[in-house]
Structure formats: C-alpha cells, structure tokens
CSV table of C-alpha atoms in Angstrom, one decimal:
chain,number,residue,atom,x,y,z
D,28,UNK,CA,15.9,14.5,-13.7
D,29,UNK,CA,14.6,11.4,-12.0
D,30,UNK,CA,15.2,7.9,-13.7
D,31,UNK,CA,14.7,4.5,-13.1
D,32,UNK,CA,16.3,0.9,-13.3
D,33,UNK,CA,14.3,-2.6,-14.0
D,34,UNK,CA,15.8,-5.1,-12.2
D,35,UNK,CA,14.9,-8.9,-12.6
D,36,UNK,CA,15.3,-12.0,-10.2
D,37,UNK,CA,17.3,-14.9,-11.7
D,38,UNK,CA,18.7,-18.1,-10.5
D,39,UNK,CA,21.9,-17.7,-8.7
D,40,UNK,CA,24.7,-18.9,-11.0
D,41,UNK,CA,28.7,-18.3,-10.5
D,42,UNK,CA,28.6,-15.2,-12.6
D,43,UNK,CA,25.4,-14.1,-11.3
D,44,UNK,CA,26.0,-14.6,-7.4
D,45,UNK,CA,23.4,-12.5,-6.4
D,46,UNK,CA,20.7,-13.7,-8.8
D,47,UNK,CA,19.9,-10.4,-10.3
D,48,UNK,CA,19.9,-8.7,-13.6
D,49,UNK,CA,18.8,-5.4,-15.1
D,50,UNK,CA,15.9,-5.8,-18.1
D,51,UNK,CA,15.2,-2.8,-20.3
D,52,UNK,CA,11.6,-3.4,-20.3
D,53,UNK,CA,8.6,-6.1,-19.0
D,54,UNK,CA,7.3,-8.2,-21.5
D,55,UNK,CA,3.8,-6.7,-22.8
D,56,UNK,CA,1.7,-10.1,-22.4
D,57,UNK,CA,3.8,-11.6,-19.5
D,58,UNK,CA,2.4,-13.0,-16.4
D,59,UNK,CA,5.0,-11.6,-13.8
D,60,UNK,CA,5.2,-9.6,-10.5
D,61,UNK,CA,6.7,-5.8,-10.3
D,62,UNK,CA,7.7,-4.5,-6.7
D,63,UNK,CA,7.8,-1.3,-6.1
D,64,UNK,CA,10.0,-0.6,-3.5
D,65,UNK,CA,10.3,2.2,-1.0
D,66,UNK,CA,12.3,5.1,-1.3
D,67,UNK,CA,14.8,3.2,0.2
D,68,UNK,CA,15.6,1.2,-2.7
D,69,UNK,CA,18.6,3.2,-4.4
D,70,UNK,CA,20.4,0.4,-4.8
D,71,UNK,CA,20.6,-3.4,-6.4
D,72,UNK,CA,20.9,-4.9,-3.2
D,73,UNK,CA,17.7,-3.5,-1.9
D,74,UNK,CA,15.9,-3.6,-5.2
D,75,UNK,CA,16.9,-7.4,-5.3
D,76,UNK,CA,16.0,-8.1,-1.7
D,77,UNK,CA,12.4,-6.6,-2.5
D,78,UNK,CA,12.0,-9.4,-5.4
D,79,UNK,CA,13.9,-12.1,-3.1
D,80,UNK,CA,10.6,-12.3,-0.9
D,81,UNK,CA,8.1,-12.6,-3.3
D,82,UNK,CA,10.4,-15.7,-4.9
D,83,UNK,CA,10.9,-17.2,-1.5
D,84,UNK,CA,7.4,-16.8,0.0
D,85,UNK,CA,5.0,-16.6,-2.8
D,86,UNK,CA,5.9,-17.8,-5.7
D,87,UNK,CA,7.4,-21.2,-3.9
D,88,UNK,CA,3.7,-21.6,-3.6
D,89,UNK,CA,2.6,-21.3,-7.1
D,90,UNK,CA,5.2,-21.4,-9.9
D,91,UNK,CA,8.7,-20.3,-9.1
D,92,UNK,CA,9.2,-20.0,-12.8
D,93,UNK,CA,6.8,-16.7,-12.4
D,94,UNK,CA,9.2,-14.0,-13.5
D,95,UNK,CA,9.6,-10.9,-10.5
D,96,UNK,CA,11.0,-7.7,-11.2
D,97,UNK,CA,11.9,-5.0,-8.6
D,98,UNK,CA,12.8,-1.0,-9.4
D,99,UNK,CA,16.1,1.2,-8.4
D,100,UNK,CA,15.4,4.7,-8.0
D,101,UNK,CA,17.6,7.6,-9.1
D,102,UNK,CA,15.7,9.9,-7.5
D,103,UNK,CA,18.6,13.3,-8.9
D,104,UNK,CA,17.5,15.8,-6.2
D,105,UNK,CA,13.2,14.5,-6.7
D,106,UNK,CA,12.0,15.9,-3.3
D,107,UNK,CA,10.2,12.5,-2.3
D,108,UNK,CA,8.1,13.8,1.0
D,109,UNK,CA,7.2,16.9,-1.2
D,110,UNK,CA,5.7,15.1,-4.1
D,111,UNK,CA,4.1,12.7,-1.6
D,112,UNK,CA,2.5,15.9,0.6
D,113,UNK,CA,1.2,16.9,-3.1
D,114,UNK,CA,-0.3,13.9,-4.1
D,115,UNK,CA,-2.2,14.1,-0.5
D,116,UNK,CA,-3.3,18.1,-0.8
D,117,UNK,CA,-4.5,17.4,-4.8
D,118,UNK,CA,-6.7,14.1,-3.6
D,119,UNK,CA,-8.3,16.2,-0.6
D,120,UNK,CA,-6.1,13.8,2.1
D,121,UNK,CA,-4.3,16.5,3.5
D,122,UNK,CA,-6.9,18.4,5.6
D,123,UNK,CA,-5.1,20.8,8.4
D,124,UNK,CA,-6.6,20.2,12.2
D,125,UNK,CA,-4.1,21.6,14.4
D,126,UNK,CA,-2.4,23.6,12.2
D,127,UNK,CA,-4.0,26.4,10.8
D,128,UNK,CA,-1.1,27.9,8.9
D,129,UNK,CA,-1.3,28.6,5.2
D,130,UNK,CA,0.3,25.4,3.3
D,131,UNK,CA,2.5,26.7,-0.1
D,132,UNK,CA,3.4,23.2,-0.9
D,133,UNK,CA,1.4,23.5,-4.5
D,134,UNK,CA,2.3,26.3,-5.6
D,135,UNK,CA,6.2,25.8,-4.0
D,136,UNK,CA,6.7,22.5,-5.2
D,137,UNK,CA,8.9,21.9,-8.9
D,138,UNK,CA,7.6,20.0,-11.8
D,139,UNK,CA,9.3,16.8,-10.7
D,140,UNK,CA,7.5,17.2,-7.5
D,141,UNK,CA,4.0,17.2,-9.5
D,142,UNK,CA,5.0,14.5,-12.4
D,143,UNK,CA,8.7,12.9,-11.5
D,144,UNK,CA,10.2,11.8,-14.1
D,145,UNK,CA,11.2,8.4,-12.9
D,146,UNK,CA,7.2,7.1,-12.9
D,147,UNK,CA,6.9,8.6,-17.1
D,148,UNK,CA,9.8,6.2,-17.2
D,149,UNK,CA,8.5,3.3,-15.5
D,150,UNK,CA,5.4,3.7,-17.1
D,151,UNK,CA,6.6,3.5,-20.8
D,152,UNK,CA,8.5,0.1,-20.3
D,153,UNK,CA,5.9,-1.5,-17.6
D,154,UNK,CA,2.4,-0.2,-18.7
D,155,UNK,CA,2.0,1.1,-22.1
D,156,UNK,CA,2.6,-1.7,-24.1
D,157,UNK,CA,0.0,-3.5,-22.2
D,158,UNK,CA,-2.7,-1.3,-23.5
D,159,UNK,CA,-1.5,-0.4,-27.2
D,160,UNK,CA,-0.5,-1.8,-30.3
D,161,UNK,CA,2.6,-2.3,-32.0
D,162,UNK,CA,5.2,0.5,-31.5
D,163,UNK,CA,2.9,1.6,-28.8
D,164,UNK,CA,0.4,3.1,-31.0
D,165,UNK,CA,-3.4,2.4,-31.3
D,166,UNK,CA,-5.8,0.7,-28.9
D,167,UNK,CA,-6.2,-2.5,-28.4
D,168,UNK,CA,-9.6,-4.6,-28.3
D,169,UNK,CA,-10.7,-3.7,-24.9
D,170,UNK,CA,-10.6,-7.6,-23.6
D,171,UNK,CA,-7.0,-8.3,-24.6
D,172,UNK,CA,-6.3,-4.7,-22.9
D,173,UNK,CA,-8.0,-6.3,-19.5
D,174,UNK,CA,-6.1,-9.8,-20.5
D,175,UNK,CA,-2.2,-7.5,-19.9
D,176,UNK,CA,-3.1,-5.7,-17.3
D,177,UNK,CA,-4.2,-8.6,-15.3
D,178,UNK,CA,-1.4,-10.2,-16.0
D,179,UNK,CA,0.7,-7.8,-14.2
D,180,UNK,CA,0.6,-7.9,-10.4
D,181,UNK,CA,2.1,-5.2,-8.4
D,182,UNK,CA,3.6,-5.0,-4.7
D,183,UNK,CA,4.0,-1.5,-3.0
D,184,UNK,CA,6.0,-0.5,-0.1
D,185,UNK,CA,5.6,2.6,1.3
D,186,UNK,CA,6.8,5.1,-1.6
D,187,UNK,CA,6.1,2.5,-4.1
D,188,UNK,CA,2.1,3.0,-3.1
D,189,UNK,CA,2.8,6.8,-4.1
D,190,UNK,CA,4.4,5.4,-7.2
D,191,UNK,CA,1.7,3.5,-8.1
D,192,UNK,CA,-0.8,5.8,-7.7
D,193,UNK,CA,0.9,7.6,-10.3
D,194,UNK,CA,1.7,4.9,-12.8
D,195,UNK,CA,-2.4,5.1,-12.7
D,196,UNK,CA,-2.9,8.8,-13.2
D,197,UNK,CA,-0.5,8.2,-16.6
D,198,UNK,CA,-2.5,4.8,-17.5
D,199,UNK,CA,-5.8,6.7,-17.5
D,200,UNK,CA,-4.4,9.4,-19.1
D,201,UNK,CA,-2.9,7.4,-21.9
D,202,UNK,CA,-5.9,5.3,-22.4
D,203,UNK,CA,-7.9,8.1,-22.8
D,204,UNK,CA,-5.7,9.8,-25.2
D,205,UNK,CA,-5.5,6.6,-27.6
D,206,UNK,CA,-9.5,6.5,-28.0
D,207,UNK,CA,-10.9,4.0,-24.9
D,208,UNK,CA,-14.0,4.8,-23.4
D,209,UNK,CA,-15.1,6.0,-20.0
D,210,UNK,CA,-16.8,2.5,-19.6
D,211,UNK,CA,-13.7,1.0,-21.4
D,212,UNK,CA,-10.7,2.5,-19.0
D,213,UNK,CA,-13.1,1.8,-15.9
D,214,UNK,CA,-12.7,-2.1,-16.9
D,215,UNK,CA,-9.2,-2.3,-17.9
D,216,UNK,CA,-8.0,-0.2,-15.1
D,217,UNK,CA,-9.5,-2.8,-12.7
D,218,UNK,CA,-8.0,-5.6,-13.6
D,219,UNK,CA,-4.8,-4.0,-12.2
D,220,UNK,CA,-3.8,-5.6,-8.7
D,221,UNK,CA,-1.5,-3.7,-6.2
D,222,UNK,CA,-1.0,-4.5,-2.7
D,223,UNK,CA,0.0,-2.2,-0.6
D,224,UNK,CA,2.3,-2.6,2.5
D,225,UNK,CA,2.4,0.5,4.5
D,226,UNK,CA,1.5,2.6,1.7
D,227,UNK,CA,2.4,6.4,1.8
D,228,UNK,CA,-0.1,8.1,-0.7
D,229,UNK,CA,-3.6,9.0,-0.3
D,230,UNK,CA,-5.9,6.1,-0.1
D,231,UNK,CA,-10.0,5.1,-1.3
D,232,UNK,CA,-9.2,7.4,-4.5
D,233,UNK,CA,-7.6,4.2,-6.7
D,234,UNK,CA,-9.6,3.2,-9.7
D,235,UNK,CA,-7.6,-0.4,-9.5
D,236,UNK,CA,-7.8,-3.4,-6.9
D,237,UNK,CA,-5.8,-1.5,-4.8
D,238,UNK,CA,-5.3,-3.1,-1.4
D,239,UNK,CA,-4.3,-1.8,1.6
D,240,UNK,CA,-2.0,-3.1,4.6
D,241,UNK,CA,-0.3,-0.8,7.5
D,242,UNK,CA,-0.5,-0.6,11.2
D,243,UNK,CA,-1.1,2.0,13.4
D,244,UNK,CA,2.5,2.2,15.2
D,245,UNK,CA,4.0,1.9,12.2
D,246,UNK,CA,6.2,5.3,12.7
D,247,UNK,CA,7.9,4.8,9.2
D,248,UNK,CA,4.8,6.1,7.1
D,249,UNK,CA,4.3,9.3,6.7
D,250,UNK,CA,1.6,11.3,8.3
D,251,UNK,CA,-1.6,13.1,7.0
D,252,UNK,CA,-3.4,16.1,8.7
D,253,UNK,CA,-6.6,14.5,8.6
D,254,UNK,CA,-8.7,13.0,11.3
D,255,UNK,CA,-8.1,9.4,10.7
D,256,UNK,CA,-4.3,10.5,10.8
D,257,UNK,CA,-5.0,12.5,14.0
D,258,UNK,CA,-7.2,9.9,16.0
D,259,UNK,CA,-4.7,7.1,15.9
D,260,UNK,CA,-1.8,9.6,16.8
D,261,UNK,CA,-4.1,11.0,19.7
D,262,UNK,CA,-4.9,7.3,20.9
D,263,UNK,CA,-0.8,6.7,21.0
D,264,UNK,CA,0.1,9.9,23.1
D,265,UNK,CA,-2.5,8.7,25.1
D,266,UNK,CA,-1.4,5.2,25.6
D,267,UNK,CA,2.2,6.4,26.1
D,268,UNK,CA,1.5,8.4,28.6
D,269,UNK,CA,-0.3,5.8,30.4
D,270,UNK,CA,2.8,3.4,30.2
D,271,UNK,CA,5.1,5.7,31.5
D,272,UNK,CA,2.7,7.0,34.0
D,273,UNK,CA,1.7,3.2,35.4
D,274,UNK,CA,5.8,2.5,35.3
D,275,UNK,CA,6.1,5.2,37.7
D,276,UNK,CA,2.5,4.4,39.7
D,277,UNK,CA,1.5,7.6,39.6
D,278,UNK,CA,-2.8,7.5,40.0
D,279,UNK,CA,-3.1,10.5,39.4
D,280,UNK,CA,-1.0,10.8,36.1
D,281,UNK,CA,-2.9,8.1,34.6
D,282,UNK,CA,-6.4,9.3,35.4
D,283,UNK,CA,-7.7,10.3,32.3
D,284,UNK,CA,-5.4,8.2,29.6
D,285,UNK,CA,-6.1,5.2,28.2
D,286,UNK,CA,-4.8,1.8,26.0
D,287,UNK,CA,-5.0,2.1,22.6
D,288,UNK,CA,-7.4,-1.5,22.7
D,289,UNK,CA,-7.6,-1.0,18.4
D,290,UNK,CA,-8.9,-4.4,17.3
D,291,UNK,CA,-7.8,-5.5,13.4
D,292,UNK,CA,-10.2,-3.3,11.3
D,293,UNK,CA,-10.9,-3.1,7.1
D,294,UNK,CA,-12.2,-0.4,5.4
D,295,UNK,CA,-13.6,-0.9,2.3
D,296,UNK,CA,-14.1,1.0,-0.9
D,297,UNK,CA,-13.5,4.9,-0.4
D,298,UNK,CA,-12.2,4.0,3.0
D,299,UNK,CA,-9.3,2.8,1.4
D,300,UNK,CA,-9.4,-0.9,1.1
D,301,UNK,CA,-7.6,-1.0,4.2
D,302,UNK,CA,-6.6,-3.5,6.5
D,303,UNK,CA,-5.2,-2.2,9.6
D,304,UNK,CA,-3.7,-3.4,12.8
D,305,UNK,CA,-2.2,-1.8,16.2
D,306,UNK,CA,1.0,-3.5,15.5
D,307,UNK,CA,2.8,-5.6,13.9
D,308,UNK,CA,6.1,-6.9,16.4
D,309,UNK,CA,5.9,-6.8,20.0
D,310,UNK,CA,7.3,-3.7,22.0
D,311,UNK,CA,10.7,-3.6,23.3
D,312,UNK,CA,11.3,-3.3,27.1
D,313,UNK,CA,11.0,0.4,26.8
D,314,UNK,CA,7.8,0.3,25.8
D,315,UNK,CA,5.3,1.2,22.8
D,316,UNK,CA,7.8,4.7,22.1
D,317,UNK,CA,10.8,2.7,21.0
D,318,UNK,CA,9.2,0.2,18.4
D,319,UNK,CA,10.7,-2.8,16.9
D,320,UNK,CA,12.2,-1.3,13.7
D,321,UNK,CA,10.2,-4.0,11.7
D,322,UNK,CA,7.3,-2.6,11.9
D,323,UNK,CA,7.8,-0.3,8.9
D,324,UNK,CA,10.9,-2.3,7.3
D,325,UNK,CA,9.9,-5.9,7.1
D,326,UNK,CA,8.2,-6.8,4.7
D,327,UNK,CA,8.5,-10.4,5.4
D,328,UNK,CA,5.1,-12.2,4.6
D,329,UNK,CA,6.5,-15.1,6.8
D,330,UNK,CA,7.4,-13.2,10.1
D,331,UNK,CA,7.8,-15.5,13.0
D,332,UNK,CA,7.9,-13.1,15.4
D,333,UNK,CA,5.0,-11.3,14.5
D,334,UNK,CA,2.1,-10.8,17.0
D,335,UNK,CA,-1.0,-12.4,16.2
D,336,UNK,CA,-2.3,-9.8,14.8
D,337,UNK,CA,1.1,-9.0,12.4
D,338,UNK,CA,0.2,-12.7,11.8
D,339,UNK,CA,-3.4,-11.8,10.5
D,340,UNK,CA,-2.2,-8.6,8.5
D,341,UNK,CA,0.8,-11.1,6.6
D,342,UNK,CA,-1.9,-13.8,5.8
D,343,UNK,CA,-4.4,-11.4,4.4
D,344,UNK,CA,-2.1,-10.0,2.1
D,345,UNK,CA,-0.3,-12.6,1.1
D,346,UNK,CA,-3.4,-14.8,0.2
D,347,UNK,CA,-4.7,-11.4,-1.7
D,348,UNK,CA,-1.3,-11.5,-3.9
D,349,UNK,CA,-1.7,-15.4,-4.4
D,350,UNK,CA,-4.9,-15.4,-5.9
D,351,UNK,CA,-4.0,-12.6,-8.0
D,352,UNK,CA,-1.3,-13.7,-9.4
D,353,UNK,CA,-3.0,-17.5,-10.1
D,354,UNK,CA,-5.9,-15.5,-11.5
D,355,UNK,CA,-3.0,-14.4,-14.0
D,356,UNK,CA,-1.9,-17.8,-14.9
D,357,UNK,CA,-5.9,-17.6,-16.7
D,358,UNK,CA,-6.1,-15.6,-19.2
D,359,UNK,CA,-4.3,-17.5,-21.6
D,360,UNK,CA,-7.2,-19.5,-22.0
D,361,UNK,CA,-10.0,-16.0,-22.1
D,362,UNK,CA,-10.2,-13.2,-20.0
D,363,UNK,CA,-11.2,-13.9,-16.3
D,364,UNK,CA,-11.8,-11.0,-14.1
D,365,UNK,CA,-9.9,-10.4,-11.1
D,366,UNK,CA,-12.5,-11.3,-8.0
D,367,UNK,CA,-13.5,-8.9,-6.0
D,368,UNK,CA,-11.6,-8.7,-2.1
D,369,UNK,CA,-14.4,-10.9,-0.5
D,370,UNK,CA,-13.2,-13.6,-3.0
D,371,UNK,CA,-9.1,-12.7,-3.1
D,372,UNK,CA,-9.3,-12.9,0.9
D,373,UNK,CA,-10.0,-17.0,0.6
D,374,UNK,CA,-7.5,-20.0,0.9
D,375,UNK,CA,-8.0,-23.2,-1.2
D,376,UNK,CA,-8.4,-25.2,2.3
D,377,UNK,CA,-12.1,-25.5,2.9
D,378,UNK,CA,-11.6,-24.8,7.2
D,379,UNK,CA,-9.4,-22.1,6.5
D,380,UNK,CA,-12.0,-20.5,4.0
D,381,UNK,CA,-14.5,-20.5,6.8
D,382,UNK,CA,-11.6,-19.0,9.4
D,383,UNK,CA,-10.9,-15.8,7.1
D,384,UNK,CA,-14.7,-15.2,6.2
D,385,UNK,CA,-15.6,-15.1,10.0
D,386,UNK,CA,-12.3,-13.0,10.2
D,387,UNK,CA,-12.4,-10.4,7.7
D,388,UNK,CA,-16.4,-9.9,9.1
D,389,UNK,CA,-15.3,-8.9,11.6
D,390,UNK,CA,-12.8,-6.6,10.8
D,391,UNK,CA,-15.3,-5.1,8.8
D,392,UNK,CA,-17.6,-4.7,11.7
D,393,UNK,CA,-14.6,-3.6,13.8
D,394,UNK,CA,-13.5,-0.6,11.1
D,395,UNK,CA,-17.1,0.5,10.9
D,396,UNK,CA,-16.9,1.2,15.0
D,397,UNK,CA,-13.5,2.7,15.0
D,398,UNK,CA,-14.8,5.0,11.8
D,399,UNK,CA,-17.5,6.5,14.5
D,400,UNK,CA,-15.1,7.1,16.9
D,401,UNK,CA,-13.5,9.5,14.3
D,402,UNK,CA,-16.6,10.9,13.3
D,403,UNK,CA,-17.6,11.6,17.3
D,404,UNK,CA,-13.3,13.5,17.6
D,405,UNK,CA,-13.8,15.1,14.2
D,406,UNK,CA,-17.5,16.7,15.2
D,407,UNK,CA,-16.3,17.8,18.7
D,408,UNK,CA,-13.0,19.4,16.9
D,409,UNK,CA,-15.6,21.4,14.3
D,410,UNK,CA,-18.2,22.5,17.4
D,411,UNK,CA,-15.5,23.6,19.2
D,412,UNK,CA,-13.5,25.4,16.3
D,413,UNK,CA,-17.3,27.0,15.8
D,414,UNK,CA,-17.4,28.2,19.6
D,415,UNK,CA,-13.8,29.4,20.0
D,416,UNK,CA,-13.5,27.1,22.9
C-alpha cells in the first residue's frame, strides 16, 4: 500500500545540515503551511526543497518562525496517472473528442487507484484533528472548526492538486459522518486555502478556496480530453507549425496557421479559479517545441527570468498565499473568514492595489473571450459530429 512521510523545515544546525526533520503529525490548532509536492517528491531532498521556497520567498515576508511542512510519497506500485485519469472521468473532466474508443479506466483501475492509501494517511495526521475532539472523536463547535482549518494553508504542485482534491473528498466525508450540517461543512470547508501551481486534477468542482495557476505550454501537466484541453493543444500545433514553416519561408505552408496571441486570462468559480498564462520562460532557440524545462518544474515564486507574464502568474499567487497565511495569524483573537479572491489578489501598497485590480479585470475580461472561442470549436466539433462531415 501507499504511505506517506511528514517532513518539517528547521534551522540548519551541524547535526541537521539540511534543515529538515520528519514530524509524525501537524499540530491541530497550528498556524503553518503544508506543501504538497508533485509526484516527483519521493525523496527528502525534494520534499525539503518544496518547503525551502515557501521559507525563503514567503515566509521572509511575514514571520519566518511560521512552521512549513512538506510530504514524501511512497507511492508501493499506486498507479499515479491512473488515479489522476479517474479522478477526471468521476468529476465529468474527462470528456473524449477525438477519440471515440470505449475508456475501461473505472472499472480497470484497483482500489488504490480510487482511494490511495497515502491521502487516508495524510488525512488522519493533517486534517482530522482540526475538525474533531479529543482522540479524534466528536464535533467541534462549528466556529473553532472554521478557526483550524484556516489556520492550515496548503501549496499544490501538480500531483499535489490531485492530492488535495482528495484530502477534501475525506474532509467532507468525515464531517459528515461526525454530525456537521450541510450548511456547517459548506463553511468549514471554505476556510481551507490551496494554491495550486500547475495542478493536475479536475478543476471548478472544489468546495475550498481553491486557486489555480498553470500555463498553457506547460507540457509537464497532464492532459484532459475536453475542449478547453483540446483548444489550447490545437492553438500550439498551430503555432508550431507556423514557426517552423516561417523558419523555412515557405508562404504557402503558413497560410492558414496562426500565433497562439493568448493574453493572461482567470476563470472564476466553476471555471476553475484559474489563472492562466501562454508561458511562463522564454523559448529556446529551437523554438516553442523544446520548452525551457521550468515551465512545469520551477516553482520559484521569485523567477528572474520569467517573462512578464510568468512575472504576473508568480505575483498573483504569491500575494494569494500571503494573505492567507496572515489571515491565519487572526484567529487567535476570533474567527475571521478567509476573503474572497477579489480581496486575496491585493498588496498592502496602495499603487500596487490599483495595478492588480486593473489587472486581474482584465484577465477576467480576457478568460471570458477565450471561453467563447471554446464554445464557437466545441459547437462546430458537435455540428459536424451530427453531419458525419
């Protein structure tokens, strides 16, 4: 079976180089910050190199004292891509366009496929005890329930967006089991931050804040059959073509292709809570087919040689985790919501407040276009699927 390992950030000392040590548990009324890594992180040195950047380039910023905890996966033969490909088909993600063979991946995949082991885990030493009683038994008054679970903040990266997706399937679960109300688990289960850096799970089905960050040439996340999944992919043949059609100025090859001109979008709500960008780094030489390998596996809020969109995408997320995590630092003194994204997007700076409102409008108008670009692709692909042309 799948396990876990807890790993905490530490100061550096002689006998602790590396400043990292494994925990057996989070503290149940702890502000902190939990990474969840992605499926890369079978090791300390990756687990640890996850929680290194939120102590470096976050915390710095607030309170370095903030404790930051990162996971090790033992992942014992877990197929990761199958459970992932499950998650997508049970949330309705996974819708086949060009392929119309029969998918078996439900009724295929094992038990640790459908509920791995490794989240049950994670889940009793980094969840529960925020929302029971002693010995993990018993509700607790629905306030001091939203007070622990606001508390926690959680960073995703790619698999760890799947991973927390499930942490919240258990939560709800759990809460429901132990007597909360429908009302009750909707307000506790929204106090939970996570912020997702090229998350690969299905997105705008969340009942948390859960925030979105990826861009579109960002090969390392994995792809869905559905037609948000299949318009950016048919923008990039397009554009690839066109590079490598202009290199060798051909007029004729490049007739009917064109640039991928995707301005920074966000898609709200259902849509995801998405922010999304054409890229990240610039291109090598060769071109937009051999990307810089950052775009999927930095996850450097600081990037200095991002382009200015990359720059946008870090800031945006970065200010998002900020004011969650100061947001945190109040409820010792009562229960204070977390804001909603149109208040977690803001800086303290005055100016700069007035720079990301104009900005993240119009992202929103920009998302709302690209969206009926989709819709124009997906209703030409049904008319035509209709006609047998």
């Amino acid at each position: 079976m799948s396990s876990i390992e807890i790993g905490k950030r530490t100061d550096k000392t002689e006998d602790n180089p590396y400043g990292y040590v494994k925990v057996d548990s989070i503290p149940k009324d702890e502000v902190c910050v939990l990474y969840l890594g992605g499926d890369g992180a079978t090791s300390d040195e990756a687990a640890n190199g996850y929680a290194k950047i939120i102590k470096n380039e976050i915390l710095s910023e607030i309170n370095p004292d903030i404790p930051v905890y990162s996971i090790k996966y033992d992942f014992q033969g877990h197929k990761k891509s199958v459970a992932r490909k499950v998650a997508n088909i049970k949330h309705h993600t996974e819708v086949l366009v060009e392929n119309t063979k029969i998918d078996n991946t439900l009724s295929e995949a094992t038990d640790e496929e459908h509920n791995p082991k490794y989240v049950d885990e994670l889940f009793e030493k980094a969840i529960l005890p925020r929302i029971t009683l002693h010995n993990k038994k018993g509700k607790l008054a629905t306030e001091e329930a939203c007070k622990r679970i606001r508390k926690l903040n959680i960073v995703a990266h790619c698999h760890g967006a799947y991973t927390a997706l499930k942490l919240e399937e258990k939560m709800q679960a759990a809460m429901k089991e132990l007597g909360y109300s429908e009302q009750d688990r909707k307000k506790i289960q929204s106090q939970l931050l996570i912020v997702a850096l090229a998350p690969a799970c299905p997105l705008g089905i969340s009942k948390s804040q859960f925030v979105s960050f990826q861009s579109a040439y960002d090969y390392g996340i994995p792809q869905k059959g559905n037609f948000f999944d299949h318009y950016i992919n048919m923008r990039k043949r397009e554009e690839i073509r066109r590079f490598y059609a202009e290199e060798d100025k051909d007029a004729d090859k490049i007739k009917n292709n064109r640039w991928f001109d995707l301005k920074p979008c966000y898609f709200p709500g259902k849509q995801g809570n998405l922010f999304l960008v054409k890229q990240k780094y610039k291109w090598t030489d060769c071109g937009p087919v051999l990307i810089n390998g950052n775009e999927h596996n930095n996850v450097s809020f600081n990037g200095h040689e991002q382009t200015p969109n990359g720059k946008l995408l870090a800031h945006f997320s970065k200010t998002i985790l900020k004011n969650g995590i100061k947001n945190s630092l109040l409820q010792d003194t009562g229960f204070t919501p977390l804001p909603p994204i149109e208040t977690l997007i803001l800086s303290d700076d005055p100016i700069m407040r007035q720079k990301e409102t104009i900005a993240f409008a119009k992202m929103k108008q920009n998302g709302k276009k690209f969206r009926e670009e989709i819709f124009l692709v997906a209703r030409d692909f049904h008319q035509q699927k209709q006609t047998g042309s």
